[in-house]
Amino acid sequence: MSRSFAAPLAAVDTVDVADTAAGGRVEAVKRIVAGDPYLAGHYPDFTIYPGVFTLESVQQAIRHWATRRHGPGTVAELTAITSISFAAPLLPGDTLRIGCDLSEHEDTPGAVRAKVRCHRGDGALSARMTLELRIERTDDDDDA
């Protein structure tokens, strides 16, 4: 299945990827900008970065890792949210810092678990989550 996620939303500004034998580590940053169109009306009197966008930021960071580790044409599809909690709001002017530890399942090819902690620029924990993903290679010709 081919899907374009959150296009044209760029939910990460920078991504740093490190590979390990069992998976990898991803660190990403998203600056929350007051003028971004997805903030308009998200609580008119108390604008916050939506939790679903925090999840999208994490997914986009993981997609960078999957492409680097497995090559172009690789997709990382979310298959399960094992746990997710939001601890502090992200407001315009804040910086979201994402840290993902990724581990590939030895017994299930393509299965990856991501343990994620998100912090605001001031160091406060904003979210934590454990995600399950499936890594697959795609063929661009399948979209035709």
XYZ file of N, CA, C and O in Angstrom:
576
model
N 0.847 -1.164 0.000
C 0.000 0.000 0.000
C 0.896 1.232 0.000
O 1.846 1.322 0.746
N 0.583 2.189 -0.830
C 1.357 3.412 -0.903
C 0.507 4.556 -0.373
O -0.609 4.757 -0.815
N 1.048 5.282 0.603
C 0.343 6.437 1.159
C 1.325 7.579 1.314
O 2.490 7.372 1.602
N 0.822 8.782 1.148
C 1.625 9.967 1.388
C 1.206 10.529 2.737
O 0.093 10.997 2.893
N 2.072 10.444 3.733
C 1.755 10.851 5.084
C 1.928 12.350 5.251
O 2.982 12.889 4.976
N 0.873 12.984 5.718
C 0.901 14.377 6.159
C 1.490 15.331 5.130
O 1.961 16.383 5.502
N 1.455 14.950 3.870
C 2.001 15.835 2.850
C 1.179 17.105 2.808
O -0.029 17.049 2.875
N 1.773 18.247 2.728
C 3.201 18.526 2.622
C 3.849 18.854 3.975
O 4.877 19.517 4.021
N 3.256 18.419 5.074
C 3.778 18.729 6.400
C 5.176 18.165 6.598
O 5.396 16.969 6.461
N 6.110 19.047 6.915
C 7.450 18.614 7.321
C 7.441 18.627 8.836
O 7.513 19.690 9.453
N 7.309 17.481 9.441
C 7.142 17.379 10.889
C 8.466 17.246 11.634
O 8.459 17.076 12.841
N 9.576 17.302 10.921
C 10.898 17.360 11.548
C 11.749 18.359 10.764
O 11.628 18.475 9.556
N 12.567 19.090 11.497
C 13.462 20.053 10.857
C 14.839 19.457 10.622
O 15.456 19.696 9.592
N 15.335 18.701 11.607
C 16.632 18.035 11.471
C 16.520 16.621 12.025
O 15.750 16.368 12.957
N 17.304 15.716 11.445
C 17.320 14.323 11.892
C 18.762 13.834 11.891
O 19.476 14.013 10.895
N 19.180 13.221 12.995
C 20.479 12.569 13.088
C 20.225 11.091 13.323
O 19.430 10.714 14.198
N 20.905 10.247 12.545
C 20.693 8.805 12.585
C 21.997 8.107 12.910
O 23.047 8.450 12.361
N 21.926 7.122 13.793
C 23.070 6.265 14.101
C 22.602 4.824 14.032
O 21.583 4.464 14.619
N 23.328 4.003 13.279
C 23.009 2.577 13.186
C 23.727 1.799 14.274
O 24.840 2.150 14.667
N 23.082 0.747 14.743
C 23.712 -0.207 15.646
C 23.450 -1.591 15.074
O 22.646 -1.754 14.156
N 24.097 -2.591 15.614
C 23.904 -3.956 15.121
C 22.446 -4.387 15.242
O 21.905 -5.054 14.364
N 21.776 -4.008 16.321
C 20.404 -4.471 16.568
C 19.347 -3.500 16.063
O 18.168 -3.819 16.069
N 19.743 -2.316 15.620
C 18.746 -1.335 15.195
C 19.376 0.016 14.980
O 20.175 0.193 14.081
N 19.025 0.967 15.842
C 19.607 2.287 15.677
C 19.098 3.278 16.681
O 18.280 2.977 17.547
N 19.579 4.481 16.524
C 19.194 5.602 17.378
C 18.897 6.772 16.453
O 19.669 7.049 15.520
N 17.787 7.430 16.692
C 17.404 8.598 15.907
C 17.161 9.751 16.865
O 16.496 9.586 17.891
N 17.705 10.907 16.525
C 17.429 12.127 17.255
C 16.961 13.157 16.232
O 17.583 13.317 15.185
N 15.834 13.794 16.544
C 15.254 14.755 15.604
C 14.781 15.988 16.362
O 14.524 15.932 17.566
N 14.644 17.071 15.614
C 14.198 18.339 16.184
C 13.100 18.915 15.301
O 13.195 18.873 14.070
N 12.062 19.432 15.946
C 10.990 20.163 15.258
C 10.744 21.447 16.025
O 10.436 21.423 17.215
N 10.910 22.575 15.357
C 10.607 23.866 15.967
C 9.112 24.136 15.777
O 8.603 24.022 14.663
N 8.438 24.501 16.852
C 7.004 24.788 16.796
C 6.859 26.275 16.468
O 7.209 27.132 17.282
N 6.378 26.582 15.272
C 6.297 27.942 14.765
C 4.838 28.408 14.798
O 3.956 27.737 14.256
N 4.597 29.544 15.428
C 3.235 30.044 15.630
C 2.462 30.180 14.324
O 1.254 29.943 14.299
N 3.128 30.526 13.228
C 2.443 30.735 11.954
C 2.139 29.469 11.171
O 1.528 29.537 10.098
N 2.578 28.309 11.665
C 2.316 27.071 10.924
C 0.814 26.826 10.837
O 0.097 26.953 11.836
N 0.317 26.485 9.653
C -1.136 26.412 9.440
C -1.854 25.358 10.284
O -3.020 25.527 10.605
N -1.191 24.303 10.694
C -1.853 23.254 11.464
C -2.120 23.669 12.906
O -2.848 22.999 13.626
N -1.547 24.789 13.344
C -1.817 25.277 14.697
C -3.075 26.135 14.759
O -3.691 26.266 15.818
N -3.467 26.724 13.629
C -4.635 27.610 13.611
C -5.873 26.851 14.076
O -6.232 25.805 13.543
N -6.500 27.355 15.112
C -7.740 26.766 15.595
C -7.567 25.557 16.487
O -8.552 25.005 16.971
N -6.311 25.104 16.694
C -6.137 23.961 17.600
C -6.111 24.523 19.009
O -5.049 24.847 19.542
N -7.279 24.627 19.551
C -7.603 25.313 20.804
C -7.373 26.802 20.600
O -6.269 27.299 20.815
N -8.397 27.504 20.138
C -8.261 28.917 19.780
C -7.669 29.807 20.874
O -6.939 30.742 20.579
N -7.955 29.536 22.139
C -7.432 30.385 23.204
C -6.180 29.808 23.865
O -5.647 30.405 24.797
N -5.737 28.639 23.407
C -4.553 28.006 23.985
C -3.934 27.115 22.916
O -4.146 25.909 22.879
N -3.190 27.735 22.011
C -2.630 27.017 20.863
C -1.538 26.063 21.325
O -0.584 26.474 21.971
N -1.694 24.770 20.986
C -0.675 23.768 21.282
C -0.407 22.927 20.043
O -1.236 22.843 19.144
N 0.772 22.324 20.011
C 1.135 21.382 18.944
C 0.341 20.101 19.207
O 0.484 19.492 20.278
N -0.506 19.684 18.268
C -1.358 18.513 18.507
C -0.550 17.237 18.771
O 0.487 17.005 18.158
N -1.056 16.420 19.672
C -0.402 15.151 19.992
C -0.220 14.269 18.775
O 0.809 13.600 18.633
N -1.191 14.263 17.872
C -1.065 13.437 16.664
C 0.086 13.934 15.792
O 0.724 13.155 15.088
N 0.402 15.230 15.859
C 1.543 15.745 15.112
C 2.852 15.346 15.775
O 3.863 15.159 15.104
N 2.852 15.228 17.104
C 4.037 14.704 17.781
C 4.303 13.285 17.278
O 5.441 12.935 16.945
N 3.251 12.479 17.183
C 3.385 11.119 16.646
C 3.891 11.160 15.208
O 4.775 10.384 14.828
N 3.379 12.055 14.389
C 3.838 12.170 13.000
C 5.303 12.590 12.948
O 6.063 12.090 12.120
N 5.721 13.489 13.829
C 7.131 13.891 13.881
C 8.018 12.686 14.158
O 9.056 12.499 13.515
N 7.600 11.850 15.106
C 8.351 10.633 15.439
C 8.409 9.707 14.229
O 9.471 9.187 13.875
N 7.276 9.496 13.577
C 7.253 8.603 12.416
C 8.163 9.109 11.304
O 8.864 8.312 10.665
N 8.156 10.408 11.046
C 9.030 10.934 9.996
C 10.500 10.747 10.356
O 11.322 10.427 9.493
N 10.843 10.905 11.628
C 12.219 10.667 12.057
C 12.608 9.208 11.841
O 13.701 8.906 11.338
N 11.708 8.289 12.172
C 11.984 6.864 11.984
C 12.106 6.526 10.500
O 12.939 5.695 10.116
N 11.326 7.173 9.653
C 11.439 6.929 8.206
C 12.830 7.302 7.696
O 13.371 6.636 6.810
N 13.413 8.368 8.243
C 14.790 8.728 7.867
C 15.748 7.580 8.206
O 16.611 7.225 7.405
N 15.608 7.012 9.411
C 16.454 5.885 9.818
C 16.255 4.703 8.878
O 17.226 4.089 8.428
N 14.990 4.371 8.570
C 14.701 3.207 7.719
C 15.321 3.373 6.338
O 15.902 2.426 5.788
N 15.234 4.569 5.774
C 15.825 4.817 4.458
C 17.337 4.707 4.516
O 17.962 4.111 3.637
N 17.930 5.246 5.556
C 19.391 5.174 5.677
C 19.861 3.730 5.882
O 20.859 3.298 5.308
N 19.162 2.985 6.717
C 19.585 1.617 7.041
C 19.298 0.629 5.918
O 20.089 -0.271 5.655
N 18.142 0.790 5.258
C 17.702 -0.212 4.284
C 17.668 0.294 2.845
O 17.332 -0.458 1.943
N 17.986 1.563 2.636
C 18.097 2.099 1.287
C 16.851 2.814 0.796
O 15.773 2.722 1.389
N 17.014 3.553 -0.316
C 15.883 4.258 -0.921
C 14.769 3.275 -1.275
O 15.021 2.116 -1.573
N 13.543 3.758 -1.242
C 12.412 2.893 -1.539
C 11.941 2.095 -0.333
O 11.111 1.202 -0.449
N 12.463 2.413 0.834
C 12.071 1.728 2.057
C 10.997 2.539 2.758
O 11.085 3.764 2.834
N 9.974 1.872 3.273
C 8.936 2.533 4.054
C 8.906 1.930 5.449
O 9.222 0.759 5.639
N 8.543 2.767 6.405
C 8.361 2.324 7.783
C 6.899 2.591 8.119
O 6.500 3.737 8.293
N 6.116 1.540 8.175
C 4.681 1.677 8.413
C 4.346 1.347 9.861
O 4.728 0.296 10.378
N 3.649 2.257 10.516
C 3.215 2.052 11.887
C 2.199 0.918 11.926
O 1.204 0.936 11.205
N 2.457 -0.102 12.754
C 1.524 -1.226 12.879
C 0.820 -1.242 14.224
O -0.275 -1.787 14.332
N 1.431 -0.656 15.256
C 0.793 -0.628 16.575
C 1.409 0.461 17.442
O 2.602 0.731 17.362
N 0.563 1.052 18.252
C 1.015 1.940 19.319
C 0.852 1.134 20.595
O -0.264 0.904 21.052
N 1.958 0.653 21.121
C 1.920 -0.160 22.334
C 1.593 0.692 23.543
O 0.809 0.304 24.409
N 2.202 1.878 23.602
C 1.891 2.827 24.672
C 2.201 4.224 24.175
O 3.078 4.418 23.339
N 1.449 5.187 24.705
C 1.711 6.584 24.383
C 1.159 7.434 25.520
O 0.077 7.146 26.043
N 1.931 8.424 25.923
C 1.447 9.364 26.934
C 2.057 10.731 26.657
O 3.183 10.835 26.171
N 1.274 11.739 26.949
C 1.700 13.120 26.749
C 1.811 13.770 28.117
O 0.873 13.718 28.914
N 2.958 14.381 28.398
C 3.231 14.886 29.734
C 3.212 16.407 29.842
O 2.900 16.936 30.902
N 3.575 17.106 28.771
C 3.639 18.562 28.808
C 3.321 19.102 27.418
O 3.726 18.516 26.421
N 2.601 20.220 27.346
C 2.241 20.764 26.031
C 3.439 21.362 25.309
O 4.403 21.805 25.929
N 3.331 21.353 23.989
C 4.304 22.031 23.133
C 3.608 23.264 22.572
O 2.578 23.150 21.897
N 4.144 24.422 22.865
C 3.527 25.688 22.501
C 4.331 26.374 21.401
O 5.505 26.061 21.193
N 3.703 27.309 20.682
C 4.474 28.065 19.688
C 5.720 28.668 20.338
O 5.664 29.211 21.439
N 6.840 28.502 19.655
C 8.122 28.955 20.181
C 8.927 27.849 20.844
O 10.125 27.989 21.034
N 8.252 26.734 21.207
C 8.956 25.594 21.795
C 9.712 24.818 20.720
O 9.445 24.946 19.531
N 10.615 23.977 21.164
C 11.339 23.052 20.296
C 11.066 21.645 20.788
O 11.255 21.355 21.970
N 10.605 20.790 19.896
C 10.390 19.376 20.197
C 11.679 18.628 19.884
O 12.205 18.729 18.773
N 12.196 17.905 20.866
C 13.396 17.079 20.677
C 12.985 15.623 20.848
O 12.443 15.246 21.883
N 13.242 14.842 19.815
C 12.811 13.443 19.760
C 14.025 12.544 19.887
O 15.018 12.731 19.183
N 13.932 11.539 20.731
C 14.954 10.504 20.853
C 14.305 9.141 20.700
O 13.409 8.804 21.470
N 14.707 8.380 19.687
C 14.134 7.049 19.417
C 15.236 6.000 19.482
O 16.251 6.130 18.802
N 15.013 4.970 20.268
C 15.870 3.793 20.247
C 15.109 2.708 19.500
O 13.992 2.336 19.890
N 15.713 2.211 18.431
C 15.051 1.257 17.543
C 15.710 -0.105 17.649
O 16.941 -0.212 17.654
N 14.875 -1.136 17.723
C 15.404 -2.500 17.745
C 14.608 -3.358 16.770
O 13.381 -3.330 16.763
N 15.346 -4.072 15.925
C 14.722 -4.968 14.959
C 14.515 -6.324 15.623
O 15.394 -6.827 16.317
N 13.327 -6.898 15.419
C 13.007 -8.210 15.990
C 13.770 -9.287 15.235
O 13.687 -9.365 14.009
N 14.512 -10.103 15.960
C 15.294 -11.166 15.320
C 14.403 -12.227 14.683
O 14.740 -12.791 13.655
N 13.251 -12.511 15.298
C 12.394 -13.598 14.826
C 11.340 -13.165 13.813
O 10.660 -14.003 13.233
N 11.197 -11.852 13.567
C 10.208 -11.362 12.611
C 10.869 -10.355 11.680
O 11.023 -9.184 12.036
N 11.265 -10.783 10.481
C 11.926 -9.875 9.545
C 11.063 -8.644 9.255
O 9.859 -8.751 9.023
N 11.686 -7.483 9.301
C 10.990 -6.237 9.000
C 10.275 -5.609 10.180
O 9.814 -4.478 10.090
N 10.155 -6.323 11.306
C 9.475 -5.772 12.476
C 10.465 -4.968 13.320
O 11.571 -5.423 13.592
N 10.042 -3.775 13.734
C 10.889 -2.881 14.510
C 10.093 -2.327 15.682
O 8.923 -1.980 15.529
N 10.729 -2.250 16.825
C 10.137 -1.591 17.998
C 10.894 -0.290 18.222
O 12.123 -0.252 18.181
N 10.133 0.784 18.465
C 10.720 2.092 18.757
C 10.314 2.518 20.156
O 9.128 2.578 20.465
N 11.299 2.769 20.985
C 11.065 3.343 22.313
C 11.458 4.808 22.210
O 12.605 5.124 21.878
N 10.489 5.674 22.479
C 10.639 7.091 22.160
C 10.410 7.953 23.401
O 9.480 7.708 24.175
N 11.255 8.958 23.519
C 11.051 10.003 24.540
C 11.179 11.341 23.826
O 12.151 11.574 23.102
N 10.201 12.207 24.059
C 10.192 13.535 23.462
C 10.295 14.574 24.573
O 9.636 14.445 25.604
N 11.114 15.571 24.336
C 11.314 16.640 25.317
C 11.124 17.994 24.654
O 11.362 18.141 23.451
N 10.712 18.955 25.447
C 10.697 20.344 24.993
C 12.116 20.878 25.086
O 12.983 20.274 25.721
N 12.335 22.019 24.487
C 13.653 22.653 24.537
C 14.116 22.960 25.947
O 15.310 22.994 26.208
N 13.160 23.150 26.886
C 13.538 23.432 28.273
C 13.857 22.168 29.065
O 14.139 22.223 30.254
N 13.818 21.010 28.388
C 14.157 19.744 29.030
C 12.981 18.965 29.584
O 13.122 17.801 29.948
N 11.792 19.585 29.667
C 10.618 18.891 30.198
C 10.188 17.763 29.267
O 10.170 17.929 28.044
N 9.869 16.610 29.849
C 9.334 15.491 29.068
C 7.988 15.910 28.503
O 7.102 16.352 29.247
N 7.814 15.816 27.190
C 6.531 16.162 26.580
C 5.740 14.934 26.179
O 4.511 14.956 26.195
N 6.427 13.849 25.805
C 5.715 12.619 25.429
C 6.667 11.438 25.503
O 7.883 11.593 25.399
N 6.082 10.268 25.704
C 6.844 9.021 25.582
C 5.920 8.015 24.916
O 4.696 8.049 25.074
N 6.530 7.130 24.152
C 5.732 6.145 23.417
C 6.582 4.943 23.053
O 7.807 5.027 22.966
N 5.876 3.832 22.872
C 6.481 2.622 22.326
C 5.657 2.262 21.102
O 4.428 2.108 21.192
N 6.326 2.159 19.976
C 5.666 1.902 18.699
C 6.194 0.631 18.073
O 7.357 0.282 18.247
N 5.340 -0.038 17.327
C 5.742 -1.183 16.504
C 5.590 -0.755 15.048
O 4.584 -0.145 14.673
N 6.592 -1.068 14.237
C 6.568 -0.701 12.830
C 6.982 -1.883 11.965
O 7.627 -2.811 12.445
N 6.621 -1.793 10.706
C 7.039 -2.793 9.719
C 7.850 -2.049 8.662
O 7.406 -1.058 8.101
N 9.041 -2.543 8.410
C 9.932 -1.958 7.414
C 9.825 -2.803 6.147
O 10.006 -4.021 6.186
N 9.507 -2.128 5.030
C 9.361 -2.838 3.753
C 10.028 -2.053 2.646
O 10.067 -0.827 2.674
N 10.517 -2.778 1.671
C 11.029 -2.165 0.445
C 9.860 -2.055 -0.509
O 9.028 -2.943 -0.601
N 9.787 -0.929 -1.215
C 8.717 -0.741 -2.199
C 9.330 -0.607 -3.565
O 10.493 -0.258 -3.725
N 8.521 -0.851 -4.548
C 8.927 -0.670 -5.937
C 8.074 0.461 -6.479
O 6.850 0.348 -6.504
N 8.690 1.550 -6.908
C 7.942 2.703 -7.412
C 7.007 2.353 -8.540
O 6.007 3.024 -8.774
N 7.294 1.291 -9.304
C 6.440 0.886 -10.418
C 5.093 0.376 -9.928
O 4.137 0.330 -10.690
N 4.981 -0.031 -8.662
C 3.707 -0.535 -8.143
C 2.659 0.554 -8.038
O 1.478 0.274 -7.965
N 3.075 1.835 -8.033
C 2.126 2.928 -7.897
C 1.437 3.268 -9.203
O 0.474 4.019 -9.229
N 1.923 2.758 -10.285
C 1.367 3.109 -11.602
C 0.057 2.430 -11.860
O -0.318 1.472 -11.292
